[in-house]
Amino acid sequence: MSTVATRPIRRAVRFYTAPIGKKAVMALTGVILFGYIVGHLLGNLQIYSSDPDQINRYAAFLHSPSNAGLLWGVRLLLLVAVVLHIIASVQLWRLKHAARPIGYVKKDDVPSAYAARTMVWSGPIIAAFVIFHILHLTTGNVVPLRELGPNAPDVRYNLISGFQHPAIAIFYIVAMVLLCMHLYHGLWSMFQSVGISHPRYTPKLKKAAAVCAILILIGEISIPISVMAGLLTY
Amino acid sequence: MELNSKCPTGPIETRWDRHRFSLKLVNPANKRKHSIIVVGSGLAGGSAAATLAELGYKVKCFCFQDSPRRAHSIAAQGGINAAKNYHNDGDSIYRLFYDTVKGGDFRSRESNVYRLAQISVNIIDQCVAQGVPFAREYSGYLDNRSFGGAQVSRTFYARGQTGQQLLLGAYQALERQIGAGHVEMFPRTEMLDLIVIDGRARGIVTRNLLTGRVESFVADAVVLATGGYGNVYYLSTNAKGSNATAIWRAHKRGALFANPCYTQIHPTCIPVSGDYQSKLTLMSESLRNDGRVWVPLRQGDHRPPHQIPKSERDYYLERRYPAFGNLVPRDVASRNAKNVCDEGRGVGESGLAVYLDFHDAIDRLGKHVIRERYGNLFDMYERITGEDPYQVPMRIFPAIHYTMGGLWVDYNLMSSIPGLYVLGEANFSDHGANRLGASALMQGLADGYFVLPNTICDYLASNRFEPVDASHAAVRDAENQVAEITRRLLDAKGTRSVDSFHRELGALVWEYCGMSRTAEGLKHVLTLIPELRERYWREVKVLGSDGELNQSLEKAGRVADFFELAELMCIDALHRNESCGGHFREEYQTADGEAARDDRHFSYAGAWEFRGVGNAPELHKEPLEFEYVHPAQRSYK
Amino acid sequence: MRIVLHIWRQRNTNERGRMVRYEVPAVNQEMSFLEMLDVLNEDLISKDEEPVAFDHDCREGICGMCGFMINGVAHGPIRGTTVCQLHMRHYHDGDELYLEPWRSRAFPVVKDLVVNRGSFDRLIAAGGFISASTGSGPDGNAMLVPKQVADRAMDAATCIGCGACVAMCPNASASLFMGAKVSHLGLLPQGQPERRRRVLAMEAQAVEEGFGHCTNIGECEAVCPKEIKLEVIARMNADFIRASWGGRDIEEDESEAAKRPRAGSRR
Ligand SMILES: Cc1cc2nc3c(=O)[nH]c(=O)nc-3n(C[C@H](O)[C@H](O)[C@H](O)COP(=O)(O)OP(=O)(O)OC[C@H]3O[C@@H](n4cnc5c(N)ncnc54)[C@H](O)[C@@H]3O)c2cc1C
Ligand code: HEM
Ligand code: HEM
Ligand code: SF4
Ligand code: F3S
Ligand code: FES
């Protein structure tokens, strides 16, 4: 083997060894996860369609055997992204603790960047949510799911019956708030992490990130709230 | 002792070249066999240590701060001179040379000053190459300004932080050599004695300020670049840690101390606000370009400034010096401020301040122009005093700022002890009796980057250096001396803190050997200082031990040296029966109150030899000759 | 006015420290914060108690020697101000203040409020320089630097190396300090040849010293006495990513670098 082949590996190792490299990985995987969230949200919002079958048709389309390759491709990409995102976050979290073994007796936060400082908490809770969420809506381990046919879940029913349990709905809402906080910081932070910053545009970017995070929050929690309020019924 | 300045002769333009050619070189392969100790990491020490290491010598560098980047050179604001003549306004090496000799009131060596002006050009090139972000014009060319009353624009600057940027350049060059293993750096390590063996400087004794450990280091040559001694006065624009210990202890080992009474007072500092005051802060001299200096006409006029009508104000500098006005040199501006305050016309609570008023300039140019020019200085003033200088005039007062005196060195920068070199503000070399603005940075870097690395090889090549080990009697002796001083300070177990003594000493020196001096006052203070010194050794109280970080103990040793140095300053001031530059003797002034030099009797550098504490030192004179610039009375009328 | 202080007292690196309460009864409005501590120390000395150790030198906000936490904020409450430039007129009678040293693995406490910041020097030694040996520079005007670029380089170059950014950062990251140096040198044309090597070496050294990473929280920017902007961190990140993946020169450079002695963690 020539050194030509090993060099990219060596570069990758050196890159990832550095905290900046890890952060770049977090940013990149963050973008993938964010892209998924947006797409997923658009899918979910179809529940408001005047045609009650719309969302189920969409689900059937996604699950159709002809799309299986794509589906598993996306699932794999997401899995890899989540795993890398989590591994990097855990490594950085450990670095943080090693870097300040003795804490302050008194510490103030200026500016009070609450969302930024709580990324390590909002992240794992989101992870826990996702596991719960898959058990709930994909595998049916939480409440029984209904199918309209093979590879055609009755998404509309599953959602509405799920959110009629207040505990489930509230957990979703809490998780969405945390996701919003995660994105509130993450969506501009990832630009900074890969070195994009500009005195004029970065402040605007921060605002855009906040708006985006809040829009996602509104979109997501509207569903459990609508169900609880009786606006969405099967 | 005969003082040989080793100054070359002949045409001044080629003296430095010819001199360098006459010096012996060290073979490149042999350089790494020579070890050099550099004490100090300021502009002078940092640049010297880095350059010597680049050349291949083995260097050890010491400083008392926690990092070499913190040397007090960092605080210089205004700029650095260089005879680049980028502005085509008539500047030249010769003019910079001329201005410096004249500005120094004809008390410096022509050869040295000419070399300084020549090298100034290379300094800028070197600093730009290192990445010093000098101010630029929109075209991308280097910007210059005129500074300190100079009539040409030859001052290079980096906002109001020129010293910082130049020092960081030298520091980074030094760190590069440290990283490469060519320099061993010893931060938080204070030099406490010089090791002299067979009449040659061979090493130093240090105290590790963190652990208290006393350690000796030996080398083939020792370089001191430890800055000025302005802190004799307690209140000065120097850093709190700035000290004379390294040069003073070298003086006690035989190095001559030249012109100690030449101290410079800066006219625009923020006045003292109370007896807790710990230091004085300089406001850049450039403020005098637009600010007008005044005091009330009437004594004891305590009205707020805006209630005093123009007709009842005395713009005394404009009145007395119509040609230069507010831009007269530092010493003249300072002395006049003192005079009006002595007349009881000073302003502020203490009565020890004059106004520097921007009202007219704001009317004429607009607030935004003033903000652009002096914004950061105005902010600093407001931060410290809580007053807004856009609204109320600044209050300023002179403060000790620079010391022209220092260890005597020859043209090679070697002191009277062979193998001991002295650079930067610590030596007496280039500024005569008064330093021009923006010239100290130039001198420090000239010494460190270009002079010493070219001259030290002659000494190294012409001498043989036998290895010295720690058990050598001279090493032991120096270590014992250091231990003895520490023991005496800790054992005094008196009642008063080090600072209280330092304040008292500073007040005495400021009163009698400050802005203006009299024979009578100096004689008087020469009885007070020894008395206070003896009280110090009896009554000082230093807590803690010597085996740890002990900031009181550090100060105590430095103050002990200030006592002895203060005495020498007064002796020097008393012997110099003339007024020149920063040394103003009230008995020697012209009819209209200007300094009166006495070239017939005092055209020499006065280098003092130590004869024991409390004994009269011995004066050695190095006559000064002026072949190019002929002494004349300075006039700014 | 009367000020109550709770100060971290620790004899040396190895012993444990604790907060001790002191009172300074007669504080003058015009005093600087450090002058108040001077007054406290004089009082302690008169009572045969050891004075509080704190670092300081220039007392005009430029040397970077001073610095500690006041009520959990590095350099205290006033923006763009070091503790030595902070004045007591910002406080009121009876205020209680907690003073603690910078806390970070890379800045071990030496005594009381004094820490060892040698790690910063080693970061610079690793690559924070332009290799221009004395005498090698061409004429100062041989290389033009647009004013805007020089100004931005200067903005970054004003860092005083105080360590407040590390102290304040929840991750104890030195990113603002490093970014400032990487930006200062990387913006200038003189700094281009070593731009890649510089950022790789400094980042590697930061790991070695035990600094944390940056999660773009921005507390460092808020307390930086020289108001260095977060932008410098982005610039460093970009340089790092580019240096890691771009160009083949860096690999040749690497094998060179492997032969060079490293800026070790000597003390
Ligand atoms: C506020 C201020 C503003 C100024 N502005 C200007 C200006 O605009 N232009 C200009 O040209 N000049 C200016 N000057 C003067 C100029 O800055 C200094 O003269 C010059 O920087 C001195 O440099 P140096 O290297 O000789 O000493 P310093 O920079 O003072 O360095 C001394 C070094 O010696 C070390 N040291 C000292 N004693 C010991 C010891 N006992 N043991 C071990 N190490 C020791 C210190 O740690 C330090 O590293 C200004 C000075 C001040 C105070
Ligand atoms: C849907 C899922 C997620 C999305 C869209 C997402 C997105 C992001 C983004 C964009 C960032 C900013 C990266 C940067 O600044 O470079 C980020 C940071 C972070 N994420 Fe996530 N994330 C998700 C899930 C998670 C999970 C499950 C965890 C934890 C286990 C996690 C932990 C973190 C942490 C700790 C950070 C901060 C790290 C840093 O800023 O350096 N995230 N995330
Ligand atoms: C209220 C908000 C949400 C609703 C109503 C919702 C709804 C659903 C539904 C109905 C499914 C099953 C789809 C199917 O099987 O075809 C699903 C799957 C999934 N959801 Fe959500 N979701 C929400 C929020 C989220 C969030 C915030 C995340 C990520 C952080 C997420 C990640 C996933 C994942 C990973 C799957 C599994 C996809 C797969 O099977 O490949 N969801 N979601
Ligand atoms: S970046 Fe700011 S806070 Fe950090 S060391 Fe530099 S000056 Fe201090
Ligand atoms: S506070 Fe810390 S996380 Fe980054 S932006 Fe500043 S270094
Ligand atoms: S003491 Fe120098 S910055 Fe505060």
PDB file of C-alpha atoms in Angstrom, chain B residues 322-475:
ATOM      1  CA  PRO B 322       3.935  81.632  21.037  1.00  0.00           C
ATOM      2  CA  ALA B 323       5.834  79.617  18.405  1.00  0.00           C
ATOM      3  CA  PHE B 324       5.317  76.125  19.849  1.00  0.00           C
ATOM      4  CA  GLY B 325       2.368  76.823  22.134  1.00  0.00           C
ATOM      5  CA  ASN B 326       0.906  73.676  23.603  1.00  0.00           C
ATOM      6  CA  LEU B 327       3.442  71.569  21.727  1.00  0.00           C
ATOM      7  CA  VAL B 328       6.581  72.534  23.635  1.00  0.00           C
ATOM      8  CA  PRO B 329       8.803  69.568  24.627  1.00  0.00           C
ATOM      9  CA  ARG B 330       7.902  67.416  27.577  1.00  0.00           C
ATOM     10  CA  ASP B 331      10.247  68.927  30.096  1.00  0.00           C
ATOM     11  CA  VAL B 332       9.131  72.472  29.314  1.00  0.00           C
ATOM     12  CA  ALA B 333       5.445  71.606  29.470  1.00  0.00           C
ATOM     13  CA  SER B 334       5.899  69.730  32.723  1.00  0.00           C
ATOM     14  CA  ARG B 335       7.874  72.424  34.473  1.00  0.00           C
ATOM     15  CA  ASN B 336       5.361  75.071  33.548  1.00  0.00           C
ATOM     16  CA  ALA B 337       2.531  72.975  34.941  1.00  0.00           C
ATOM     17  CA  LYS B 338       4.396  72.631  38.185  1.00  0.00           C
ATOM     18  CA  ASN B 339       5.042  76.350  38.315  1.00  0.00           C
ATOM     19  CA  VAL B 340       1.400  77.352  37.931  1.00  0.00           C
ATOM     20  CA  CYS B 341       0.409  74.814  40.564  1.00  0.00           C
ATOM     21  CA  ASP B 342       3.100  76.117  42.898  1.00  0.00           C
ATOM     22  CA  GLU B 343       1.566  79.544  42.396  1.00  0.00           C
ATOM     23  CA  GLY B 344      -1.664  78.126  43.788  1.00  0.00           C
ATOM     24  CA  ARG B 345      -3.481  78.148  40.478  1.00  0.00           C
ATOM     25  CA  GLY B 346      -3.736  74.381  40.092  1.00  0.00           C
ATOM     26  CA  VAL B 347      -7.172  72.849  39.620  1.00  0.00           C
ATOM     27  CA  GLY B 348      -9.046  69.837  40.944  1.00  0.00           C
ATOM     28  CA  GLU B 349      -9.409  68.783  44.544  1.00  0.00           C
ATOM     29  CA  SER B 350      -5.704  68.465  45.215  1.00  0.00           C
ATOM     30  CA  GLY B 351      -4.772  71.622  43.331  1.00  0.00           C
ATOM     31  CA  LEU B 352      -2.190  69.524  41.533  1.00  0.00           C
ATOM     32  CA  ALA B 353      -3.562  69.551  38.005  1.00  0.00           C
ATOM     33  CA  VAL B 354      -4.093  71.798  35.008  1.00  0.00           C
ATOM     34  CA  TYR B 355      -6.840  71.706  32.427  1.00  0.00           C
ATOM     35  CA  LEU B 356      -6.409  70.226  28.976  1.00  0.00           C
ATOM     36  CA  ASP B 357      -9.416  71.580  27.174  1.00  0.00           C
ATOM     37  CA  PHE B 358     -10.897  70.285  23.911  1.00  0.00           C
ATOM     38  CA  HIS B 359     -13.804  72.666  23.830  1.00  0.00           C
ATOM     39  CA  ASP B 360     -12.363  74.861  21.083  1.00  0.00           C
ATOM     40  CA  ALA B 361     -11.229  71.885  19.046  1.00  0.00           C
ATOM     41  CA  ILE B 362     -14.699  70.350  19.239  1.00  0.00           C
ATOM     42  CA  ASP B 363     -16.223  73.647  18.124  1.00  0.00           C
ATOM     43  CA  ARG B 364     -13.783  73.904  15.253  1.00  0.00           C
ATOM     44  CA  LEU B 365     -13.633  70.285  14.040  1.00  0.00           C
ATOM     45  CA  GLY B 366     -16.760  68.689  15.411  1.00  0.00           C
ATOM     46  CA  LYS B 367     -17.085  66.036  18.027  1.00  0.00           C
ATOM     47  CA  HIS B 368     -16.764  63.188  15.549  1.00  0.00           C
ATOM     48  CA  VAL B 369     -13.306  64.276  14.431  1.00  0.00           C
ATOM     49  CA  ILE B 370     -12.127  64.487  18.001  1.00  0.00           C
ATOM     50  CA  ARG B 371     -13.654  61.097  18.710  1.00  0.00           C
ATOM     51  CA  GLU B 372     -11.885  59.617  15.725  1.00  0.00           C
ATOM     52  CA  ARG B 373      -8.553  61.030  16.795  1.00  0.00           C
ATOM     53  CA  TYR B 374      -8.668  60.454  20.527  1.00  0.00           C
ATOM     54  CA  GLY B 375     -11.707  58.260  21.165  1.00  0.00           C
ATOM     55  CA  ASN B 376      -9.829  55.529  22.979  1.00  0.00           C
ATOM     56  CA  LEU B 377      -7.911  58.025  25.116  1.00  0.00           C
ATOM     57  CA  PHE B 378     -11.100  59.823  26.058  1.00  0.00           C
ATOM     58  CA  ASP B 379     -12.649  56.502  27.004  1.00  0.00           C
ATOM     59  CA  MET B 380      -9.684  55.618  29.120  1.00  0.00           C
ATOM     60  CA  TYR B 381      -9.836  58.975  30.855  1.00  0.00           C
ATOM     61  CA  GLU B 382     -13.493  58.538  31.582  1.00  0.00           C
ATOM     62  CA  ARG B 383     -12.974  55.004  32.827  1.00  0.00           C
ATOM     63  CA  ILE B 384     -10.431  56.186  35.361  1.00  0.00           C
ATOM     64  CA  THR B 385     -11.853  59.524  36.451  1.00  0.00           C
ATOM     65  CA  GLY B 386     -15.549  59.076  35.777  1.00  0.00           C
ATOM     66  CA  GLU B 387     -15.618  62.409  33.917  1.00  0.00           C
ATOM     67  CA  ASP B 388     -16.528  62.883  30.289  1.00  0.00           C
ATOM     68  CA  PRO B 389     -13.796  64.876  28.542  1.00  0.00           C
ATOM     69  CA  TYR B 390     -16.141  65.830  25.712  1.00  0.00           C
ATOM     70  CA  GLN B 391     -18.042  67.852  28.311  1.00  0.00           C
ATOM     71  CA  VAL B 392     -15.503  68.911  30.932  1.00  0.00           C
ATOM     72  CA  PRO B 393     -11.838  69.662  30.335  1.00  0.00           C
ATOM     73  CA  MET B 394      -9.421  66.879  31.244  1.00  0.00           C
ATOM     74  CA  ARG B 395      -7.302  67.389  34.311  1.00  0.00           C
ATOM     75  CA  ILE B 396      -3.685  66.476  33.782  1.00  0.00           C
ATOM     76  CA  PHE B 397      -0.468  66.606  35.743  1.00  0.00           C
ATOM     77  CA  PRO B 398       3.114  65.598  34.999  1.00  0.00           C
ATOM     78  CA  ALA B 399       4.456  62.245  36.136  1.00  0.00           C
ATOM     79  CA  ILE B 400       7.710  60.361  35.999  1.00  0.00           C
ATOM     80  CA  HIS B 401       7.766  58.441  32.804  1.00  0.00           C
ATOM     81  CA  TYR B 402      11.240  57.482  31.636  1.00  0.00           C
ATOM     82  CA  THR B 403      14.777  57.353  32.941  1.00  0.00           C
ATOM     83  CA  MET B 404      17.559  58.375  30.602  1.00  0.00           C
ATOM     84  CA  GLY B 405      20.239  57.353  33.086  1.00  0.00           C
ATOM     85  CA  GLY B 406      21.300  53.756  33.473  1.00  0.00           C
ATOM     86  CA  LEU B 407      24.305  51.507  33.478  1.00  0.00           C
ATOM     87  CA  TRP B 408      27.173  52.980  31.522  1.00  0.00           C
ATOM     88  CA  VAL B 409      27.920  51.109  28.288  1.00  0.00           C
ATOM     89  CA  ASP B 410      30.401  51.552  25.493  1.00  0.00           C
ATOM     90  CA  TYR B 411      29.577  51.656  21.782  1.00  0.00           C
ATOM     91  CA  ASN B 412      29.262  47.862  21.851  1.00  0.00           C
ATOM     92  CA  LEU B 413      26.712  48.145  24.670  1.00  0.00           C
ATOM     93  CA  MET B 414      29.139  46.496  27.058  1.00  0.00           C
ATOM     94  CA  SER B 415      29.218  47.860  30.585  1.00  0.00           C
ATOM     95  CA  SER B 416      32.354  48.482  32.555  1.00  0.00           C
ATOM     96  CA  ILE B 417      32.298  44.794  33.555  1.00  0.00           C
ATOM     97  CA  PRO B 418      33.563  42.755  30.595  1.00  0.00           C
ATOM     98  CA  GLY B 419      30.920  40.355  29.364  1.00  0.00           C
ATOM     99  CA  LEU B 420      28.060  42.337  30.889  1.00  0.00           C
ATOM    100  CA  TYR B 421      25.921  44.016  28.235  1.00  0.00           C
ATOM    101  CA  VAL B 422      23.087  46.405  28.950  1.00  0.00           C
ATOM    102  CA  LEU B 423      20.257  47.223  26.523  1.00  0.00           C
ATOM    103  CA  GLY B 424      17.153  49.352  26.304  1.00  0.00           C
ATOM    104  CA  GLU B 425      16.038  51.727  29.004  1.00  0.00           C
ATOM    105  CA  ALA B 426      18.390  50.027  31.459  1.00  0.00           C
ATOM    106  CA  ASN B 427      21.446  51.592  29.833  1.00  0.00           C
ATOM    107  CA  PHE B 428      22.237  55.283  29.511  1.00  0.00           C
ATOM    108  CA  SER B 429      23.240  55.216  25.904  1.00  0.00           C
ATOM    109  CA  ASP B 430      21.370  57.284  23.372  1.00  0.00           C
ATOM    110  CA  HIS B 431      19.067  59.913  24.764  1.00  0.00           C
ATOM    111  CA  GLY B 432      21.368  62.217  26.638  1.00  0.00           C
ATOM    112  CA  ALA B 433      19.530  64.330  29.173  1.00  0.00           C
ATOM    113  CA  ASN B 434      16.121  64.076  27.577  1.00  0.00           C
ATOM    114  CA  ARG B 435      14.405  61.543  25.361  1.00  0.00           C
ATOM    115  CA  LEU B 436      12.246  62.471  22.403  1.00  0.00           C
ATOM    116  CA  GLY B 437       8.821  60.929  22.053  1.00  0.00           C
ATOM    117  CA  ALA B 438       8.736  57.630  20.136  1.00  0.00           C
ATOM    118  CA  SER B 439      12.474  57.113  20.491  1.00  0.00           C
ATOM    119  CA  ALA B 440      12.619  54.628  23.349  1.00  0.00           C
ATOM    120  CA  LEU B 441      10.927  51.895  21.379  1.00  0.00           C
ATOM    121  CA  MET B 442      13.340  52.613  18.577  1.00  0.00           C
ATOM    122  CA  GLN B 443      16.332  52.347  20.876  1.00  0.00           C
ATOM    123  CA  GLY B 444      15.165  49.167  22.589  1.00  0.00           C
ATOM    124  CA  LEU B 445      14.663  47.377  19.304  1.00  0.00           C
ATOM    125  CA  ALA B 446      17.827  48.760  17.740  1.00  0.00           C
ATOM    126  CA  ASP B 447      19.823  47.468  20.687  1.00  0.00           C
ATOM    127  CA  GLY B 448      18.196  44.056  20.705  1.00  0.00           C
ATOM    128  CA  TYR B 449      17.682  43.229  17.053  1.00  0.00           C
ATOM    129  CA  PHE B 450      20.672  44.874  15.481  1.00  0.00           C
ATOM    130  CA  VAL B 451      23.373  46.233  17.776  1.00  0.00           C
ATOM    131  CA  LEU B 452      24.018  43.580  20.392  1.00  0.00           C
ATOM    132  CA  PRO B 453      23.860  40.579  18.023  1.00  0.00           C
ATOM    133  CA  ASN B 454      26.544  42.301  15.955  1.00  0.00           C
ATOM    134  CA  THR B 455      28.817  43.357  18.785  1.00  0.00           C
ATOM    135  CA  ILE B 456      28.672  40.498  21.258  1.00  0.00           C
ATOM    136  CA  CYS B 457      30.487  38.159  18.883  1.00  0.00           C
ATOM    137  CA  ASP B 458      33.640  40.229  19.256  1.00  0.00           C
ATOM    138  CA  TYR B 459      33.750  39.533  22.971  1.00  0.00           C
ATOM    139  CA  LEU B 460      32.876  35.876  22.576  1.00  0.00           C
ATOM    140  CA  ALA B 461      35.448  35.365  19.841  1.00  0.00           C
ATOM    141  CA  SER B 462      38.252  37.108  21.677  1.00  0.00           C
ATOM    142  CA  ASN B 463      37.902  35.341  25.005  1.00  0.00           C
ATOM    143  CA  ARG B 464      38.206  31.859  26.358  1.00  0.00           C
ATOM    144  CA  PHE B 465      35.526  30.608  28.710  1.00  0.00           C
ATOM    145  CA  GLU B 466      36.433  27.944  31.218  1.00  0.00           C
ATOM    146  CA  PRO B 467      33.468  26.020  32.574  1.00  0.00           C
ATOM    147  CA  VAL B 468      32.226  27.282  35.926  1.00  0.00           C
ATOM    148  CA  ASP B 469      30.431  25.005  38.315  1.00  0.00           C
ATOM    149  CA  ALA B 470      28.029  25.722  41.098  1.00  0.00           C
ATOM    150  CA  SER B 471      30.647  25.277  43.783  1.00  0.00           C
ATOM    151  CA  HIS B 472      32.802  28.127  42.504  1.00  0.00           C
ATOM    152  CA  ALA B 473      33.550  30.616  45.248  1.00  0.00           C
ATOM    153  CA  ALA B 474      32.076  33.524  43.309  1.00  0.00           C
ATOM    154  CA  VAL B 475      28.835  31.649  42.759  1.00  0.00           C
TER     155      VAL B 475
END
